[in-house]
């Protein structure tokens, strides 16, 4: 099996409120799982759990073959390098007082990458996200939203993770820029084999990028399977509503 990330029956409550009611999925190397659902359906909570930024009440999570929830502190530090976040707002990932080069060096140092490779690595990283090397001198506030997101992606892939957790990673971008950044994600995946756990409230985005889809509604899986099958023939009324909402929002 080539499963790089999997969850089984994950339950998470905040006080009396249950945000996830037993959610399962599996993600293969080189594939993208789209996670959709309206606001509050539990998408980010699931993303934080699979990065072990948050502990579930019950259930299991595997990263590679390892039981993520059973790892000790040093094993967890190693595991965290294999799963990286691309957030909605790249400004959350980038230090505003540092240039792009310094931001990327900071990440490489944190990941114990040998210093003598940094200069060439950062040029390669920018190239992988289709940014010219001139941008190494820029500060985050000098970048457009799409450029800043490309830098955040390059930072996330700096040490060849197995999985990217993308939480609304293109949601703040204009439609045309969104399409370009989605293509960059697809190119990166083709060249590196990275798997993506791609959270979005936007079905059009998920349709574009995902092999498989997991539809959440109030913390429950209402539908899952190959994107093509699920979106072509939704079995659940909630998914049909989401599709209708998309068509109303963006008539084709
Ligand atoms: N730390 C927390 N404490 C209390 N409630 C929380 C916490 N984190 C999330 N929740 C609640 O859990 C539910 C799921 O939240 P989550 O952020 O996972 O939703 P989401 O699907 O990512 O929504 P959005 O599309 O708005 O980002 C929401 O009702 C939210 O208010
Ligand atoms: Mg969210």
mmCIF file of C-alpha atoms and ligand atoms in Angstrom:
data_model
loop_
_atom_site.group_PDB
_atom_site.id
_atom_site.type_symbol
_atom_site.label_atom_id
_atom_site.label_comp_id
_atom_site.label_asym_id
_atom_site.label_seq_id
_atom_site.Cartn_x
_atom_site.Cartn_y
_atom_site.Cartn_z
ATOM 1 C CA UNK A 1 0.000 0.000 0.000
ATOM 2 C CA UNK A 2 1.062 3.536 -0.710
ATOM 3 C CA UNK A 3 -1.068 5.185 1.957
ATOM 4 C CA UNK A 4 0.721 8.212 3.389
ATOM 5 C CA UNK A 5 -2.019 9.563 5.641
ATOM 6 C CA UNK A 6 -5.072 7.877 7.078
ATOM 7 C CA UNK A 7 -7.619 8.440 9.800
ATOM 8 C CA UNK A 8 -10.121 6.069 11.333
ATOM 9 C CA UNK A 9 -13.188 7.036 13.295
ATOM 10 C CA UNK A 10 -11.840 10.368 14.542
ATOM 11 C CA UNK A 11 -14.037 12.013 17.172
ATOM 12 C CA UNK A 12 -13.422 15.501 18.539
ATOM 13 C CA UNK A 13 -15.479 17.563 20.950
ATOM 14 C CA UNK A 14 -15.061 21.086 22.254
ATOM 15 C CA UNK A 15 -16.890 21.042 25.570
ATOM 16 C CA UNK A 16 -20.428 19.832 24.915
ATOM 17 C CA UNK A 17 -20.142 20.440 21.177
ATOM 18 C CA UNK A 18 -18.968 17.589 18.964
ATOM 19 C CA UNK A 19 -17.084 18.930 15.946
ATOM 20 C CA UNK A 20 -16.215 15.515 14.452
ATOM 21 C CA UNK A 21 -18.425 12.466 14.907
ATOM 22 C CA UNK A 22 -16.174 9.656 13.691
ATOM 23 C CA UNK A 23 -14.497 10.570 10.422
ATOM 24 C CA UNK A 24 -12.270 8.237 8.389
ATOM 25 C CA UNK A 25 -10.273 8.629 5.201
ATOM 26 C CA UNK A 26 -7.108 7.477 3.511
ATOM 27 C CA UNK A 27 -4.765 9.350 1.211
ATOM 28 C CA UNK A 28 -2.283 7.745 -1.185
ATOM 29 C CA UNK A 29 1.106 9.018 -2.248
ATOM 30 C CA UNK A 30 0.865 11.453 -5.165
ATOM 31 C CA UNK A 31 -2.896 11.901 -4.729
ATOM 32 C CA UNK A 32 -5.135 14.707 -3.556
ATOM 33 C CA UNK A 33 -8.057 14.320 -1.203
ATOM 34 C CA UNK A 34 -10.448 17.264 -1.366
ATOM 35 C CA UNK A 35 -12.200 17.985 1.925
ATOM 36 C CA UNK A 36 -15.370 19.990 1.447
ATOM 37 C CA UNK A 37 -18.278 21.176 3.524
ATOM 38 C CA UNK A 38 -19.774 24.450 4.602
ATOM 39 C CA UNK A 39 -18.346 26.655 7.325
ATOM 40 C CA UNK A 40 -18.203 24.858 10.668
ATOM 41 C CA UNK A 41 -18.402 21.359 9.206
ATOM 42 C CA UNK A 42 -15.100 20.376 10.853
ATOM 43 C CA UNK A 43 -12.635 20.603 7.944
ATOM 44 C CA UNK A 44 -9.943 22.619 9.732
ATOM 45 C CA UNK A 45 -10.413 20.617 12.923
ATOM 46 C CA UNK A 46 -9.672 17.437 10.982
ATOM 47 C CA UNK A 47 -6.660 19.127 9.350
ATOM 48 C CA UNK A 48 -5.281 20.172 12.730
ATOM 49 C CA UNK A 49 -5.765 16.658 14.080
ATOM 50 C CA UNK A 50 -3.867 14.989 11.231
ATOM 51 C CA UNK A 51 -1.001 17.437 11.839
ATOM 52 C CA UNK A 52 -1.285 16.609 15.534
ATOM 53 C CA UNK A 53 -1.766 20.221 16.427
ATOM 54 C CA UNK A 54 -4.907 19.025 18.179
ATOM 55 C CA UNK A 55 -5.639 15.670 19.809
ATOM 56 C CA UNK A 56 -8.848 13.783 19.025
ATOM 57 C CA UNK A 57 -11.015 12.329 21.786
ATOM 58 C CA UNK A 58 -10.831 8.961 20.060
ATOM 59 C CA UNK A 59 -9.931 7.410 16.757
ATOM 60 C CA UNK A 60 -6.623 6.782 15.031
ATOM 61 C CA UNK A 61 -4.338 8.633 12.641
ATOM 62 C CA UNK A 62 -1.478 7.131 10.629
ATOM 63 C CA UNK A 63 1.262 9.127 8.973
ATOM 64 C CA UNK A 64 3.201 6.765 6.741
ATOM 65 C CA UNK A 65 2.919 3.502 8.613
ATOM 66 C CA UNK A 66 3.170 5.181 12.013
ATOM 67 C CA UNK A 67 0.470 5.671 14.597
ATOM 68 C CA UNK A 68 0.691 9.456 14.869
ATOM 69 C CA UNK A 69 -1.107 9.626 18.203
ATOM 70 C CA UNK A 70 1.313 7.209 19.857
ATOM 71 C CA UNK A 71 4.515 9.059 18.951
ATOM 72 C CA UNK A 72 6.753 10.491 21.651
ATOM 73 C CA UNK A 73 8.139 13.998 21.539
ATOM 74 C CA UNK A 74 11.242 13.374 19.409
ATOM 75 C CA UNK A 75 9.458 11.002 17.034
ATOM 76 C CA UNK A 76 6.731 13.602 16.685
ATOM 77 C CA UNK A 77 9.250 16.268 15.736
ATOM 78 C CA UNK A 78 10.515 14.007 12.939
ATOM 79 C CA UNK A 79 6.982 13.141 11.845
ATOM 80 C CA UNK A 80 6.006 16.823 11.692
ATOM 81 C CA UNK A 81 8.589 17.382 8.975
ATOM 82 C CA UNK A 82 6.723 14.934 6.781
ATOM 83 C CA UNK A 83 3.447 16.855 6.947
ATOM 84 C CA UNK A 84 3.384 20.580 6.261
ATOM 85 C CA UNK A 85 0.661 23.219 6.280
ATOM 86 C CA UNK A 86 -0.180 25.689 3.535
ATOM 87 C CA UNK A 87 -2.566 28.120 5.261
ATOM 88 C CA UNK A 88 -5.187 30.403 3.745
ATOM 89 C CA UNK A 89 -3.235 33.551 4.518
ATOM 90 C CA UNK A 90 0.436 33.202 3.521
ATOM 91 C CA UNK A 91 1.217 36.085 5.839
ATOM 92 C CA UNK A 92 0.613 33.648 8.691
ATOM 93 C CA UNK A 93 3.382 31.430 7.347
ATOM 94 C CA UNK A 94 5.914 34.129 6.474
ATOM 95 C CA UNK A 95 7.778 36.399 8.858
ATOM 96 C CA UNK A 96 7.095 39.985 7.676
ATOM 97 C CA UNK A 97 10.429 41.294 8.932
ATOM 98 C CA UNK A 98 12.454 38.823 6.863
ATOM 99 C CA UNK A 99 13.054 38.637 3.108
ATOM 100 C CA UNK A 100 11.866 35.630 1.143
ATOM 101 C CA UNK A 101 15.409 34.244 1.275
ATOM 102 C CA UNK A 102 15.594 34.679 5.049
ATOM 103 C CA UNK A 103 12.161 33.092 5.480
ATOM 104 C CA UNK A 104 13.231 30.058 3.489
ATOM 105 C CA UNK A 105 16.603 29.832 5.266
ATOM 106 C CA UNK A 106 14.767 29.946 8.582
ATOM 107 C CA UNK A 107 12.722 26.937 7.521
ATOM 108 C CA UNK A 108 15.761 25.036 6.245
ATOM 109 C CA UNK A 109 17.599 25.673 9.511
ATOM 110 C CA UNK A 110 14.580 24.506 11.510
ATOM 111 C CA UNK A 111 14.605 21.298 9.487
ATOM 112 C CA UNK A 112 18.351 20.715 9.956
ATOM 113 C CA UNK A 113 19.110 20.972 6.256
ATOM 114 C CA UNK A 114 22.914 21.406 5.815
ATOM 115 C CA UNK A 115 23.743 25.103 5.464
ATOM 116 C CA UNK A 116 25.972 24.699 2.430
ATOM 117 C CA UNK A 117 22.967 23.610 0.352
ATOM 118 C CA UNK A 118 20.670 26.504 1.372
ATOM 119 C CA UNK A 119 21.570 28.971 -1.401
ATOM 120 C CA UNK A 120 20.959 26.490 -4.194
ATOM 121 C CA UNK A 121 17.948 24.958 -2.454
ATOM 122 C CA UNK A 122 16.047 28.243 -2.183
ATOM 123 C CA UNK A 123 16.576 28.973 -5.883
ATOM 124 C CA UNK A 124 15.268 25.542 -6.765
ATOM 125 C CA UNK A 125 12.298 26.010 -4.416
ATOM 126 C CA UNK A 126 11.264 29.279 -6.047
ATOM 127 C CA UNK A 127 11.662 27.703 -9.464
ATOM 128 C CA UNK A 128 9.369 24.857 -8.381
ATOM 129 C CA UNK A 129 6.638 27.379 -7.616
ATOM 130 C CA UNK A 130 7.315 29.398 -10.799
ATOM 131 C CA UNK A 131 8.860 32.474 -9.163
ATOM 132 C CA UNK A 132 12.033 34.073 -10.573
ATOM 133 C CA UNK A 133 15.022 34.155 -8.167
ATOM 134 C CA UNK A 134 14.790 37.986 -7.898
ATOM 135 C CA UNK A 135 11.989 37.441 -5.412
ATOM 136 C CA UNK A 136 14.470 36.108 -2.877
ATOM 137 C CA UNK A 137 15.212 39.741 -1.997
ATOM 138 C CA UNK A 138 11.592 40.766 -1.547
ATOM 139 C CA UNK A 139 9.779 41.198 1.750
ATOM 140 C CA UNK A 140 6.373 39.541 2.132
ATOM 141 C CA UNK A 141 4.504 42.891 1.940
ATOM 142 C CA UNK A 142 6.063 43.529 -1.484
ATOM 143 C CA UNK A 143 4.432 40.406 -2.922
ATOM 144 C CA UNK A 144 0.980 40.005 -4.422
ATOM 145 C CA UNK A 145 -1.340 37.515 -2.749
ATOM 146 C CA UNK A 146 -0.551 34.867 -5.356
ATOM 147 C CA UNK A 147 3.206 35.439 -5.103
ATOM 148 C CA UNK A 148 3.091 35.303 -1.307
ATOM 149 C CA UNK A 149 1.143 32.062 -1.500
ATOM 150 C CA UNK A 150 3.771 30.629 -3.878
ATOM 151 C CA UNK A 151 6.461 31.484 -1.334
ATOM 152 C CA UNK A 152 4.404 29.852 1.417
ATOM 153 C CA UNK A 153 4.114 26.737 -0.757
ATOM 154 C CA UNK A 154 7.860 26.709 -1.412
ATOM 155 C CA UNK A 155 8.434 26.998 2.325
ATOM 156 C CA UNK A 156 6.102 24.048 2.936
ATOM 157 C CA UNK A 157 7.895 21.821 0.413
ATOM 158 C CA UNK A 158 11.398 22.883 1.520
ATOM 159 C CA UNK A 159 12.240 19.526 3.019
ATOM 160 C CA UNK A 160 10.265 17.194 0.751
ATOM 161 C CA UNK A 161 7.260 16.415 2.947
ATOM 162 C CA UNK A 162 5.052 13.434 2.171
ATOM 163 C CA UNK A 163 1.858 15.410 2.719
ATOM 164 C CA UNK A 164 0.702 19.009 2.347
ATOM 165 C CA UNK A 165 -2.318 20.056 4.363
ATOM 166 C CA UNK A 166 -3.765 22.950 2.371
ATOM 167 C CA UNK A 167 -6.426 24.753 4.398
ATOM 168 C CA UNK A 168 -8.334 27.068 2.046
ATOM 169 C CA UNK A 169 -4.952 27.683 0.397
ATOM 170 C CA UNK A 170 -6.396 29.419 -2.671
ATOM 171 C CA UNK A 171 -9.620 30.795 -1.172
ATOM 172 C CA UNK A 172 -8.340 34.346 -0.696
ATOM 173 C CA UNK A 173 -7.033 34.649 -4.276
ATOM 174 C CA UNK A 174 -8.763 36.089 -7.342
ATOM 175 C CA UNK A 175 -10.206 33.441 -9.650
ATOM 176 C CA UNK A 176 -7.501 33.774 -12.346
ATOM 177 C CA UNK A 177 -4.670 33.694 -9.782
ATOM 178 C CA UNK A 178 -6.421 30.798 -8.054
ATOM 179 C CA UNK A 179 -6.265 28.746 -11.257
ATOM 180 C CA UNK A 180 -2.538 29.460 -11.663
ATOM 181 C CA UNK A 181 -1.741 28.484 -8.086
ATOM 182 C CA UNK A 182 -3.814 25.308 -8.452
ATOM 183 C CA UNK A 183 -1.736 24.447 -11.517
ATOM 184 C CA UNK A 184 1.428 24.999 -9.476
ATOM 185 C CA UNK A 185 0.133 22.560 -6.863
ATOM 186 C CA UNK A 186 -0.592 20.013 -9.596
ATOM 187 C CA UNK A 187 2.868 20.455 -11.170
ATOM 188 C CA UNK A 188 4.546 20.073 -7.789
ATOM 189 C CA UNK A 189 2.614 16.935 -7.131
ATOM 190 C CA UNK A 190 3.592 15.487 -10.503
ATOM 191 C CA UNK A 191 7.278 16.229 -9.938
ATOM 192 C CA UNK A 192 7.564 15.290 -6.238
ATOM 193 C CA UNK A 193 4.768 12.803 -5.541
ATOM 194 C CA UNK A 194 3.603 14.847 -2.549
ATOM 195 C CA UNK A 195 0.096 13.953 -1.365
ATOM 196 C CA UNK A 196 -2.356 16.743 -0.593
ATOM 197 C CA UNK A 197 -5.111 17.010 1.999
ATOM 198 C CA UNK A 198 -6.884 19.878 0.294
ATOM 199 C CA UNK A 199 -9.504 21.659 2.369
ATOM 200 C CA UNK A 200 -11.868 24.008 0.573
ATOM 201 C CA UNK A 201 -15.390 25.280 0.916
ATOM 202 C CA UNK A 202 -15.365 25.721 -2.877
ATOM 203 C CA UNK A 203 -16.478 22.663 -4.844
ATOM 204 C CA UNK A 204 -15.143 24.093 -8.104
ATOM 205 C CA UNK A 205 -11.643 24.191 -6.600
ATOM 206 C CA UNK A 206 -11.946 20.688 -5.243
ATOM 207 C CA UNK A 207 -13.266 19.391 -8.550
ATOM 208 C CA UNK A 208 -10.230 20.895 -10.288
ATOM 209 C CA UNK A 209 -7.552 19.486 -7.985
ATOM 210 C CA UNK A 210 -8.802 16.360 -6.215
ATOM 211 C CA UNK A 211 -8.663 12.684 -7.069
ATOM 212 C CA UNK A 212 -10.956 11.822 -4.190
ATOM 213 C CA UNK A 213 -13.345 13.848 -2.136
ATOM 214 C CA UNK A 214 -14.600 13.748 1.450
ATOM 215 C CA UNK A 215 -17.790 15.712 2.057
ATOM 216 C CA UNK A 216 -18.367 16.746 5.664
ATOM 217 C CA UNK A 217 -21.584 18.059 7.130
ATOM 218 C CA UNK A 218 -21.648 19.025 10.798
ATOM 219 C CA UNK A 219 -18.744 16.759 11.578
ATOM 220 C CA UNK A 220 -20.003 13.697 9.744
ATOM 221 C CA UNK A 221 -18.925 12.208 6.431
ATOM 222 C CA UNK A 222 -21.926 12.418 4.153
ATOM 223 C CA UNK A 223 -20.122 11.240 1.052
ATOM 224 C CA UNK A 224 -16.693 10.083 -0.070
ATOM 225 C CA UNK A 225 -15.086 8.519 -3.102
ATOM 226 C CA UNK A 226 -13.615 9.410 -6.468
ATOM 227 C CA UNK A 227 -14.288 13.100 -7.165
ATOM 228 C CA UNK A 228 -15.690 12.360 -10.593
ATOM 229 C CA UNK A 229 -18.187 9.845 -9.239
ATOM 230 C CA UNK A 230 -19.266 11.858 -6.220
ATOM 231 C CA UNK A 231 -19.799 15.102 -8.118
ATOM 232 C CA UNK A 232 -21.389 13.459 -11.150
ATOM 233 C CA UNK A 233 -23.872 11.493 -9.106
ATOM 234 C CA UNK A 234 -24.125 12.731 -5.517
ATOM 235 C CA UNK A 235 -25.907 10.217 -3.313
ATOM 236 C CA UNK A 236 -26.508 12.610 -0.484
ATOM 237 C CA UNK A 237 -28.945 15.536 -0.464
ATOM 238 C CA UNK A 238 -26.390 17.734 1.281
ATOM 239 C CA UNK A 239 -23.857 17.228 -1.516
ATOM 240 C CA UNK A 240 -26.542 18.009 -4.089
ATOM 241 C CA UNK A 241 -27.245 21.254 -2.210
ATOM 242 C CA UNK A 242 -23.559 22.153 -2.232
ATOM 243 C CA UNK A 243 -23.428 21.516 -5.969
ATOM 244 C CA UNK A 244 -26.513 23.629 -6.546
ATOM 245 C CA UNK A 245 -25.016 26.431 -4.486
ATOM 246 C CA UNK A 246 -21.870 26.301 -6.602
ATOM 247 C CA UNK A 247 -23.850 26.519 -9.826
ATOM 248 C CA UNK A 248 -25.791 29.482 -8.476
ATOM 249 C CA UNK A 249 -22.567 31.195 -7.394
ATOM 250 C CA UNK A 250 -20.753 30.585 -10.678
ATOM 251 C CA UNK A 251 -23.128 29.914 -13.588
ATOM 252 C CA UNK A 252 -21.349 28.246 -16.466
HETATM 253 N N1 LIG B 1 -10.895 25.483 19.692
HETATM 254 C C1 LIG B 1 -12.204 25.424 19.539
HETATM 255 N N2 LIG B 1 -13.037 25.615 20.587
HETATM 256 C C2 LIG B 1 -14.366 25.526 20.443
HETATM 257 N N3 LIG B 1 -14.994 25.235 19.290
HETATM 258 C C3 LIG B 1 -14.225 25.036 18.217
HETATM 259 C C4 LIG B 1 -12.798 25.118 18.281
HETATM 260 N N4 LIG B 1 -12.308 24.856 17.053
HETATM 261 C C5 LIG B 1 -13.369 24.637 16.253
HETATM 262 N N5 LIG B 1 -14.515 24.730 16.960
HETATM 263 C C6 LIG B 1 -15.879 24.533 16.415
HETATM 264 O O1 LIG B 1 -15.889 23.320 15.699
HETATM 265 C C7 LIG B 1 -16.683 23.434 14.521
HETATM 266 C C8 LIG B 1 -15.857 23.071 13.321
HETATM 267 O O2 LIG B 1 -14.875 24.085 13.125
HETATM 268 P P1 LIG B 1 -13.850 24.046 11.934
HETATM 269 O O3 LIG B 1 -12.978 25.236 12.089
HETATM 270 O O4 LIG B 1 -13.206 22.722 11.877
HETATM 271 O O5 LIG B 1 -14.817 24.223 10.680
HETATM 272 P P2 LIG B 1 -14.457 24.439 9.144
HETATM 273 O O6 LIG B 1 -15.183 23.390 8.395
HETATM 274 O O7 LIG B 1 -12.993 24.520 8.992
HETATM 275 O O8 LIG B 1 -15.141 25.850 8.848
HETATM 276 P P3 LIG B 1 -14.643 27.059 7.901
HETATM 277 O O9 LIG B 1 -15.054 26.676 6.500
HETATM 278 O O10 LIG B 1 -15.418 28.240 8.404
HETATM 279 O O11 LIG B 1 -13.160 27.210 8.055
HETATM 280 C C9 LIG B 1 -17.198 24.874 14.501
HETATM 281 O O12 LIG B 1 -18.503 24.886 15.040
HETATM 282 C C10 LIG B 1 -16.243 25.606 15.413
HETATM 283 O O13 LIG B 1 -16.878 26.695 16.040
HETATM 284 MG MG1 LIG B 2 -11.672 26.015 8.356
#
